Each structure stands twice: as C-alpha cells, then as structure tokens.
C-alpha cells in the first residue's frame, strides 16, 4: 500500500495583542524569559513592576491574571493589531543572527486523520503541571507565550522571503542584555504563502513547551474552541539550527564522596584528578567540594532493573541513567521538592556545590538533535529535563488573547 503524502503544517495568521510603545515606552523592560527559565525569586521581583508580563505569567491566581490582562487592554497598555498576520521573529547578538522564525496560530491535529501536520513531543510530562497550565489558559482565555517548534524546511524559498521581510521597518525592536529581539508583521497573502512554503515537510519537533502543548490537547478534549490551535514559534533548524544542551542535576543533600562510593556499585567510577570538564558522550561527571569523578559503563543488570517498565531505548540516555540508576537506585534521593535542582550551565552547577557541605552535582552530556528527532518519530518520550533547546523566545512579544472585540 503506498504511503500517503505528509500533510503540511498549518500556521495561520492571527491578530496579536502587543505592548503599545506609545503608552508604555520601550517594552524591553516588560518582557520576560520563558516561564520555565524564570526562578521563583526572580519572578517575584519582576511581578512588582507595573505592566510586566511576569504579572500575568506567574500570577498565583488565574482570575487575578485575567482581571489584570483585561485592565491592560482597556487602558491601552496592550493593543490588538488591526490586521491578522504572521510575525517574523529574530534574535540577534551583534551581527550574528541566533534565531529566525515565524510566530503564528498553529492548527493542532487531534488524531492522525486531521489535515494539520504532525507535532511531535520528545519529553515526558507531569500531569500536575499540565493541569496547572490548562487551568491558567482556560481562565485567562489567552496564550501568553509561544511553543518553540523546530522543523526542517523543504527549500530555500521561505528563507529568502524571510530575509526580504527582515529588511523592512520592524514593529518592535527590544534589547535584553546582549540580545536584540525584533518582530516584523507579514500580512500580505503572497508573502504568507512564501514564508510558510517550507512547512510542507509536515512535521515539527517540540523544542520547548511540552506541558503547554499537552495542556492545549487537554483543553481541546473538554471544549474544542479555541484550543484547536496554539501560539507557536516555528524555526527552520536547517537554516537556523537551535542550540541543544543538557540539563544538569544539583543534589544539595548528597555528600560527593559517599555518592562516588555508592555509584561504584552500579557503574564504573574513576576520579578526575585534573578537575572539572564537560562530560563526553557516554559518561556522567559527579562533582562536589572541589572533587570530580567520571561515571561510565553502567552495570547492565542494575540498569535493567532501574529502567523496568520504560522503553529499552532509555538504556543509553543520559537522563535515564542519571535519574533512575543513580539518583533513585544508588543514592535513594527522595522525590521531594528541592531534593534535585535542575541547572542548564555546567559552571553554575559546579559552583553551586563547590564548598564543602553544599552537596553534589551530576553533569550530563548533550544529546544529538538527530537522536531526539529519531526517537520522537518512533514515539519514544525522553525522561523529563533531558534536553534544553535554545535560544527560546522571550515572553510578552505577541500574545494571543480570545474574546476581544
């Protein structure tokens, strides 16, 4: 039987709700890192600022966030664009373009029969977090930040059209640290057809936003409108490759020398007299109190027991070995808040446990993007906190708010 052709991804124009620079001035100080990249203390600090997007994203009470969102719209702090558009979004440091992609309203397929392309998750999700995100969206009737999706474009036409649009006057240019974030509107039908031509490959990988994607599907099961689509940033990873890095584990209550001894019962452990270095493929590095060990070659029997009930592909995944073989089995770290912290930078993870008595850090190697794509296509979900794709979009550039006149 012939294989049916892939259905293109459907990214549709929408009328974004954006900060009105005439009302708030330069919006740079009102934008925010993505939800998951903003720690509780930093979120509390930003929520003290009037009109900061963190006041909506990190509101404890969705009803309060809804009231504040409606006030901002009434007072003109936020305004809805007059015309529907796709939005070309670019992150740039100096002369180097870090990322360029399209923000739009992406139709989500509920099953394989729907003509809406294929959106592939690659990490497991938490039911509790899904419910929390779904409740926030359902009450606010808004999508405050886009999913980050990677796709592999089918030609150069879309990239050429984006380059041409990027030479026009932008809607917005915001500077945050060393990064300039720029937004252009694409509202011409011919331009829209050109910039979306690369989506004909029909599949996209969720690089960031797994819980929000799952929340959309959860809400759609209850009430299809308006949750049959989602706000998304699609980046052609063939033209602008996303950075893929590991997420490291910091264990404040684990003494490093004892951790090394326990790890030696289930894997090969060797001290690193030369000190800290990034882990290579196939190894984990344990650090703490100025010491470091390399952990390789897990015992097959111990690993098989630790991963019982999980896909066999997990046996070679760094996060599976880290979380199931070492943290849960060898070290018996309880699954309690604060027992494990997740840090994206090797240096910060090591710095957090540099002093005696501050615990241990387990450093993971990065996976290849090809491996992530292959497993996602096969329906194999990675353990949570396995990968970190970037750069991620800032929150607050273009919101999708329902029910506005």
Coordinates of C-alpha atoms in Angstrom, one line a residue:
X1 CA 0.0 0.0 0.0
X2 CA 1.5 3.4 -0.9
X3 CA 2.4 5.7 1.9
X4 CA 0.1 8.8 1.9
X5 CA 1.9 12.1 1.4
X6 CA 2.6 14.2 4.5
X7 CA 0.1 17.0 5.3
X8 CA 1.8 20.4 5.6
X9 CA 1.8 22.1 9.0
X10 CA -0.8 24.8 9.1
X11 CA 0.4 28.1 10.6
X12 CA -2.3 30.7 10.4
X13 CA -2.2 34.5 10.7
X14 CA -3.8 36.0 13.8
X15 CA -4.2 39.4 15.4
X16 CA -1.6 39.6 18.1
X17 CA -2.0 41.6 21.3
X18 CA 1.2 43.6 21.9
X19 CA 2.5 46.3 24.2
X20 CA 1.8 49.8 22.9
X21 CA 5.1 51.6 22.9
X22 CA 3.2 55.0 22.8
X23 CA 1.7 54.0 26.2
X24 CA 4.5 52.1 27.9
X25 CA 7.6 53.4 26.2
X26 CA 10.4 50.9 25.3
X27 CA 8.9 47.5 26.1
X28 CA 12.3 45.9 26.7
X29 CA 11.9 46.2 30.5
X30 CA 8.4 44.5 30.3
X31 CA 9.4 41.3 28.6
X32 CA 10.4 38.1 30.4
X33 CA 12.4 34.9 30.0
X34 CA 10.2 31.9 29.2
X35 CA 8.1 30.6 32.1
X36 CA 10.4 27.7 32.9
X37 CA 13.6 29.8 32.8
X38 CA 12.4 32.2 35.5
X39 CA 13.0 31.1 39.0
X40 CA 10.5 31.9 41.8
X41 CA 12.6 34.6 43.4
X42 CA 13.2 36.4 40.1
X43 CA 9.5 36.0 39.2
X44 CA 8.5 37.7 42.5
X45 CA 10.9 40.5 41.8
X46 CA 9.6 41.1 38.2
X47 CA 5.9 40.9 39.4
X48 CA 6.5 44.0 41.4
X49 CA 7.0 46.0 38.2
X50 CA 3.8 47.6 36.8
X51 CA 2.7 46.1 33.5
X52 CA 5.5 43.4 33.4
X53 CA 4.4 40.3 31.6
X54 CA 5.5 38.2 34.6
X55 CA 2.5 39.6 36.4
X56 CA 0.3 37.6 34.1
X57 CA 2.6 34.5 33.5
X58 CA 3.4 33.9 37.2
X59 CA 0.2 35.0 38.8
X60 CA -0.8 32.6 41.6
X61 CA -4.5 33.2 40.9
X62 CA -5.6 32.9 37.2
X63 CA -8.6 35.1 38.0
X64 CA -6.3 37.8 39.2
X65 CA -4.2 37.5 36.0
X66 CA -7.4 37.7 33.9
X67 CA -8.5 40.9 35.6
X68 CA -5.1 42.4 35.1
X69 CA -5.0 41.4 31.5
X70 CA -8.4 43.0 30.9
X71 CA -7.3 46.2 32.6
X72 CA -4.2 46.5 30.5
X73 CA -6.3 46.1 27.3
X74 CA -8.9 48.7 28.5
X75 CA -6.2 51.2 29.3
X76 CA -4.2 50.7 26.1
X77 CA -1.2 49.1 27.7
X78 CA -1.8 46.2 25.4
X79 CA -3.4 46.7 22.0
X80 CA -4.6 44.2 19.4
X81 CA -3.2 44.6 15.9
X82 CA -5.7 45.8 13.3
X83 CA -4.8 43.1 10.8
X84 CA -4.2 39.4 11.0
X85 CA -0.5 38.5 10.3
X86 CA 2.2 36.0 10.8
X87 CA 5.1 37.6 12.7
X88 CA 8.7 37.2 11.7
X89 CA 10.8 37.0 15.0
X90 CA 14.6 37.3 15.2
X91 CA 17.1 37.1 18.0
X92 CA 20.5 38.7 17.2
X93 CA 23.7 39.3 19.1
X94 CA 25.8 41.9 17.4
X95 CA 26.0 40.9 13.7
X96 CA 25.2 37.3 14.4
X97 CA 21.6 36.1 13.9
X98 CA 21.0 33.5 16.6
X99 CA 17.5 32.6 15.5
X100 CA 14.8 33.5 13.0
X101 CA 11.3 32.0 12.8
X102 CA 7.6 32.6 12.4
X103 CA 5.1 33.2 15.1
X104 CA 1.5 32.2 14.3
X105 CA -1.5 30.2 15.2
X106 CA -0.7 26.6 14.6
X107 CA -3.5 24.1 14.0
X108 CA -3.1 21.1 16.2
X109 CA -4.2 17.7 15.0
X110 CA -6.1 15.7 17.5
X111 CA -5.6 12.4 15.6
X112 CA -3.8 11.1 12.6
X113 CA -6.8 11.7 10.3
X114 CA -6.7 15.5 10.7
X115 CA -5.0 17.5 7.9
X116 CA -2.8 19.6 10.1
X117 CA 0.7 18.1 10.0
X118 CA 2.4 16.4 12.9
X119 CA 3.6 18.0 16.1
X120 CA 6.0 15.6 17.9
X121 CA 6.8 15.8 21.6
X122 CA 10.1 14.3 22.8
X123 CA 9.9 14.5 26.6
X124 CA 7.6 13.1 29.2
X125 CA 5.3 15.5 31.1
X126 CA 3.8 15.9 34.6
X127 CA 0.1 15.6 35.0
X128 CA 0.1 18.1 37.8
X129 CA 1.9 20.7 35.7
X130 CA -0.4 20.1 32.7
X131 CA -3.5 20.7 34.9
X132 CA -1.9 23.9 36.3
X133 CA -1.1 25.3 32.8
X134 CA -4.5 24.3 31.4
X135 CA -6.3 26.0 34.3
X136 CA -4.4 29.2 33.7
X137 CA -5.1 29.2 30.0
X138 CA -8.8 28.3 30.4
X139 CA -9.4 31.2 32.9
X140 CA -7.4 33.9 31.1
X141 CA -8.5 32.7 27.6
X142 CA -5.1 33.7 26.5
X143 CA -1.8 32.2 25.2
X144 CA 0.9 34.3 26.7
X145 CA 4.0 32.7 25.1
X146 CA 4.5 30.5 22.1
X147 CA 5.6 27.0 21.9
X148 CA 9.1 26.7 20.3
X149 CA 9.0 24.2 17.5
X150 CA 11.8 23.0 15.2
X151 CA 11.1 21.9 11.6
X152 CA 13.3 21.0 8.7
X153 CA 12.4 23.2 5.8
X154 CA 11.8 21.8 2.3
X155 CA 13.5 24.5 0.3
X156 CA 15.1 28.0 0.2
X157 CA 12.0 30.0 -0.9
X158 CA 10.8 30.6 2.7
X159 CA 14.3 31.6 3.9
X160 CA 14.6 34.1 1.0
X161 CA 11.2 35.6 1.8
X162 CA 12.1 36.0 5.5
X163 CA 15.3 37.7 4.6
X164 CA 13.4 40.2 2.4
X165 CA 10.8 40.9 5.1
X166 CA 13.6 41.4 7.7
X167 CA 14.8 44.4 5.7
X168 CA 11.5 46.2 6.3
X169 CA 10.7 48.5 9.2
X170 CA 10.0 46.3 12.3
X171 CA 7.0 46.5 14.5
X172 CA 9.3 46.2 17.6
X173 CA 13.0 46.0 18.5
X174 CA 13.7 45.2 22.1
X175 CA 17.1 44.9 23.7
X176 CA 17.5 42.4 26.6
X177 CA 21.1 42.1 27.8
X178 CA 23.3 41.4 24.7
X179 CA 20.3 40.1 22.6
X180 CA 18.2 42.2 20.3
X181 CA 14.7 40.8 19.7
X182 CA 13.0 42.1 16.6
X183 CA 9.4 41.5 15.3
X184 CA 8.0 42.1 11.8
X185 CA 4.5 41.7 10.5
X186 CA 3.8 39.5 7.5
X187 CA 0.2 40.3 6.4
X188 CA 0.4 40.0 2.6
X189 CA -1.2 36.8 1.3
X190 CA 1.7 36.2 -1.2
X191 CA 4.3 36.7 1.5
X192 CA 2.5 34.4 3.8
X193 CA 2.4 31.7 1.2
X194 CA 6.1 32.1 0.6
X195 CA 7.3 32.1 4.2
X196 CA 5.1 29.1 5.1
X197 CA 6.2 27.1 2.0
X198 CA 8.9 25.3 4.0
X199 CA 6.3 23.8 6.3
X200 CA 5.3 21.2 3.6
X201 CA 7.5 18.6 5.3
X202 CA 4.6 18.1 7.6
X203 CA 6.3 17.6 11.0
X204 CA 7.7 19.7 13.8
X205 CA 9.5 18.8 17.0
X206 CA 8.5 20.4 20.2
X207 CA 11.8 22.1 21.4
X208 CA 10.2 23.9 24.3
X209 CA 6.6 23.9 25.7
X210 CA 5.7 20.2 26.2
X211 CA 3.4 21.0 29.2
X212 CA 1.6 23.8 27.3
X213 CA 1.2 21.6 24.3
X214 CA -0.3 18.8 26.5
X215 CA -2.5 21.5 28.2
X216 CA -3.9 22.5 24.8
X217 CA -4.8 18.9 24.0
X218 CA -6.4 18.5 27.4
X219 CA -8.5 21.6 26.9
X220 CA -9.4 20.6 23.4
X221 CA -10.9 17.4 24.8
X222 CA -13.2 19.5 27.0
X223 CA -14.0 22.4 24.7
X224 CA -12.6 22.5 21.2
X225 CA -12.9 26.2 20.7
X226 CA -10.4 28.0 20.9
X227 CA -8.0 25.2 21.9
X228 CA -7.8 23.5 18.5
X229 CA -4.7 25.6 17.8
X230 CA -1.8 27.1 19.7
X231 CA 0.5 30.1 19.6
X232 CA 3.8 28.8 18.2
X233 CA 7.2 29.9 17.0
X234 CA 8.5 27.7 14.2
X235 CA 12.2 27.7 13.4
X236 CA 13.8 26.0 10.5
X237 CA 16.6 24.1 12.1
X238 CA 18.2 23.6 8.7
X239 CA 18.6 27.3 8.2
X240 CA 18.9 28.5 11.9
X241 CA 19.9 25.5 14.0
X242 CA 18.8 25.5 17.6
X243 CA 21.3 25.1 20.3
X244 CA 20.8 21.7 22.1
X245 CA 22.4 21.4 25.5
X246 CA 22.0 19.1 28.5
X247 CA 20.3 19.9 31.8
X248 CA 22.4 19.1 34.9
X249 CA 21.3 17.8 38.3
X250 CA 22.2 19.5 41.6
X251 CA 21.6 17.5 44.8
X252 CA 22.1 19.7 47.8
X253 CA 21.7 16.8 50.4
X254 CA 24.1 14.4 48.8
X255 CA 27.7 14.2 50.0
X256 CA 30.0 13.8 47.0
X257 CA 32.5 11.2 48.3
X258 CA 29.6 9.0 49.5
X259 CA 27.9 9.4 46.2
X260 CA 31.0 8.3 44.4
X261 CA 31.2 5.1 46.5
X262 CA 27.6 4.3 46.0
X263 CA 27.8 4.9 42.3
X264 CA 30.7 2.5 42.0
X265 CA 28.3 -0.3 43.0
X266 CA 26.3 0.1 39.8
X267 CA 28.8 1.7 37.3
X268 CA 32.5 2.3 36.6
X269 CA 33.7 5.3 38.6
X270 CA 37.1 7.0 38.2
X271 CA 38.4 10.1 39.9
X272 CA 39.2 13.1 37.7
X273 CA 42.5 14.5 39.2
X274 CA 42.6 17.2 36.5
X275 CA 39.3 18.5 37.8
X276 CA 36.1 19.6 36.2
X277 CA 35.4 19.3 32.5
X278 CA 32.3 18.9 30.4
X279 CA 31.1 15.3 30.1
X280 CA 31.7 13.4 26.9
X281 CA 29.1 11.2 25.2
X282 CA 28.6 8.0 27.2
X283 CA 29.7 9.4 30.6
X284 CA 28.4 11.4 33.5
X285 CA 30.5 13.5 35.8
X286 CA 30.0 13.8 39.5
X287 CA 31.4 16.9 41.2
X288 CA 31.4 18.4 44.6
X289 CA 33.7 20.2 47.2
X290 CA 36.4 20.6 44.6
X291 CA 36.5 16.9 43.5
X292 CA 35.3 15.2 40.4
X293 CA 34.6 11.7 39.1
X294 CA 33.7 10.2 35.8
X295 CA 30.9 7.6 35.7
X296 CA 30.7 5.2 32.8
X297 CA 29.6 1.7 31.8
X298 CA 26.5 1.1 33.9
X299 CA 26.1 -2.5 35.1
X300 CA 23.6 -4.0 32.7
X301 CA 21.6 -5.9 35.4
X302 CA 21.3 -2.9 37.7
X303 CA 20.4 -0.6 34.8
X304 CA 17.8 -3.1 33.5
X305 CA 16.2 -3.2 37.0
X306 CA 16.2 0.6 37.4
X307 CA 14.5 1.1 34.0
X308 CA 12.0 -1.7 34.3
X309 CA 8.7 -0.6 32.6
X310 CA 10.4 2.1 30.5
X311 CA 11.4 1.9 26.8
X312 CA 14.5 -0.1 26.0
X313 CA 15.9 3.0 24.2
X314 CA 16.3 4.7 27.6
X315 CA 19.3 2.5 28.4
X316 CA 21.6 4.8 26.5
X317 CA 20.0 8.1 27.5
X318 CA 22.0 10.2 30.0
X319 CA 18.9 11.5 31.9
X320 CA 17.6 7.9 32.3
X321 CA 20.9 6.7 33.7
X322 CA 21.2 9.8 35.9
X323 CA 17.7 9.8 37.3
X324 CA 16.8 6.2 37.6
X325 CA 20.1 4.3 38.1
X326 CA 22.0 6.8 40.2
X327 CA 19.6 9.3 41.8
X328 CA 16.8 6.9 42.6
X329 CA 18.5 3.5 42.9
X330 CA 22.1 4.1 44.0
X331 CA 21.6 7.2 46.0
X332 CA 18.0 6.8 47.2
X333 CA 17.3 10.5 46.8
X334 CA 13.6 11.1 47.7
X335 CA 11.2 12.5 45.1
X336 CA 10.6 15.7 47.2
X337 CA 10.6 19.4 46.3
X338 CA 14.2 20.7 46.5
X339 CA 15.9 17.3 46.6
X340 CA 17.0 17.8 43.0
X341 CA 17.6 21.1 41.3
X342 CA 18.0 21.5 37.5
X343 CA 20.7 23.8 36.2
X344 CA 21.4 24.5 32.5
X345 CA 25.0 25.6 32.8
X346 CA 28.0 23.4 33.7
X347 CA 29.8 26.2 35.5
X348 CA 26.8 27.2 37.6
X349 CA 26.1 23.6 38.6
X350 CA 29.6 23.1 39.7
X351 CA 29.7 26.4 41.5
X352 CA 26.6 25.5 43.5
X353 CA 28.4 22.6 45.1
X354 CA 32.0 24.0 45.3
X355 CA 32.0 24.5 49.0
X356 CA 32.1 21.5 51.4
X357 CA 28.7 20.6 52.7
X358 CA 26.8 22.1 49.7
X359 CA 26.0 18.7 48.1
X360 CA 26.8 17.2 44.7
X361 CA 26.2 17.9 41.0
X362 CA 25.7 15.4 38.3
X363 CA 26.7 16.8 34.9
X364 CA 25.2 15.2 31.7
X365 CA 26.4 15.3 28.1
X366 CA 24.2 16.8 25.4
X367 CA 22.3 14.5 23.1
X368 CA 22.4 15.0 19.3
X369 CA 19.4 16.6 17.6
X370 CA 19.2 13.7 15.2
X371 CA 18.8 11.3 18.1
X372 CA 16.0 13.4 19.5
X373 CA 14.2 13.5 16.1
X374 CA 14.6 9.8 15.6
X375 CA 13.1 8.9 19.0
X376 CA 10.3 11.4 18.6
X377 CA 9.3 9.9 15.3
X378 CA 9.2 6.5 16.9
X379 CA 7.0 7.8 19.7
X380 CA 9.7 7.4 22.4
X381 CA 9.5 10.1 25.0
X382 CA 12.7 11.1 26.9
X383 CA 12.8 11.4 30.7
X384 CA 11.8 14.9 31.9
X385 CA 14.5 17.5 31.9
X386 CA 16.6 15.6 29.3
X387 CA 17.3 18.4 26.8
X388 CA 17.4 22.2 26.6
X389 CA 16.8 23.7 23.2
X390 CA 17.5 27.4 22.6
X391 CA 17.6 30.2 22.2
X392 CA 14.0 30.4 23.5
X393 CA 11.6 33.3 22.7
X394 CA 11.0 35.9 25.3
X395 CA 7.5 36.1 26.7
X396 CA 5.4 39.2 26.0
X397 CA 6.2 40.0 22.4
X398 CA 3.0 38.8 20.8
X399 CA 0.1 37.4 22.8
X400 CA -3.0 35.5 21.6
X401 CA -6.0 36.7 23.5
X402 CA -9.5 35.4 22.8
X403 CA -12.8 37.2 23.2
X404 CA -11.7 40.7 22.3
X405 CA -13.9 42.8 20.1

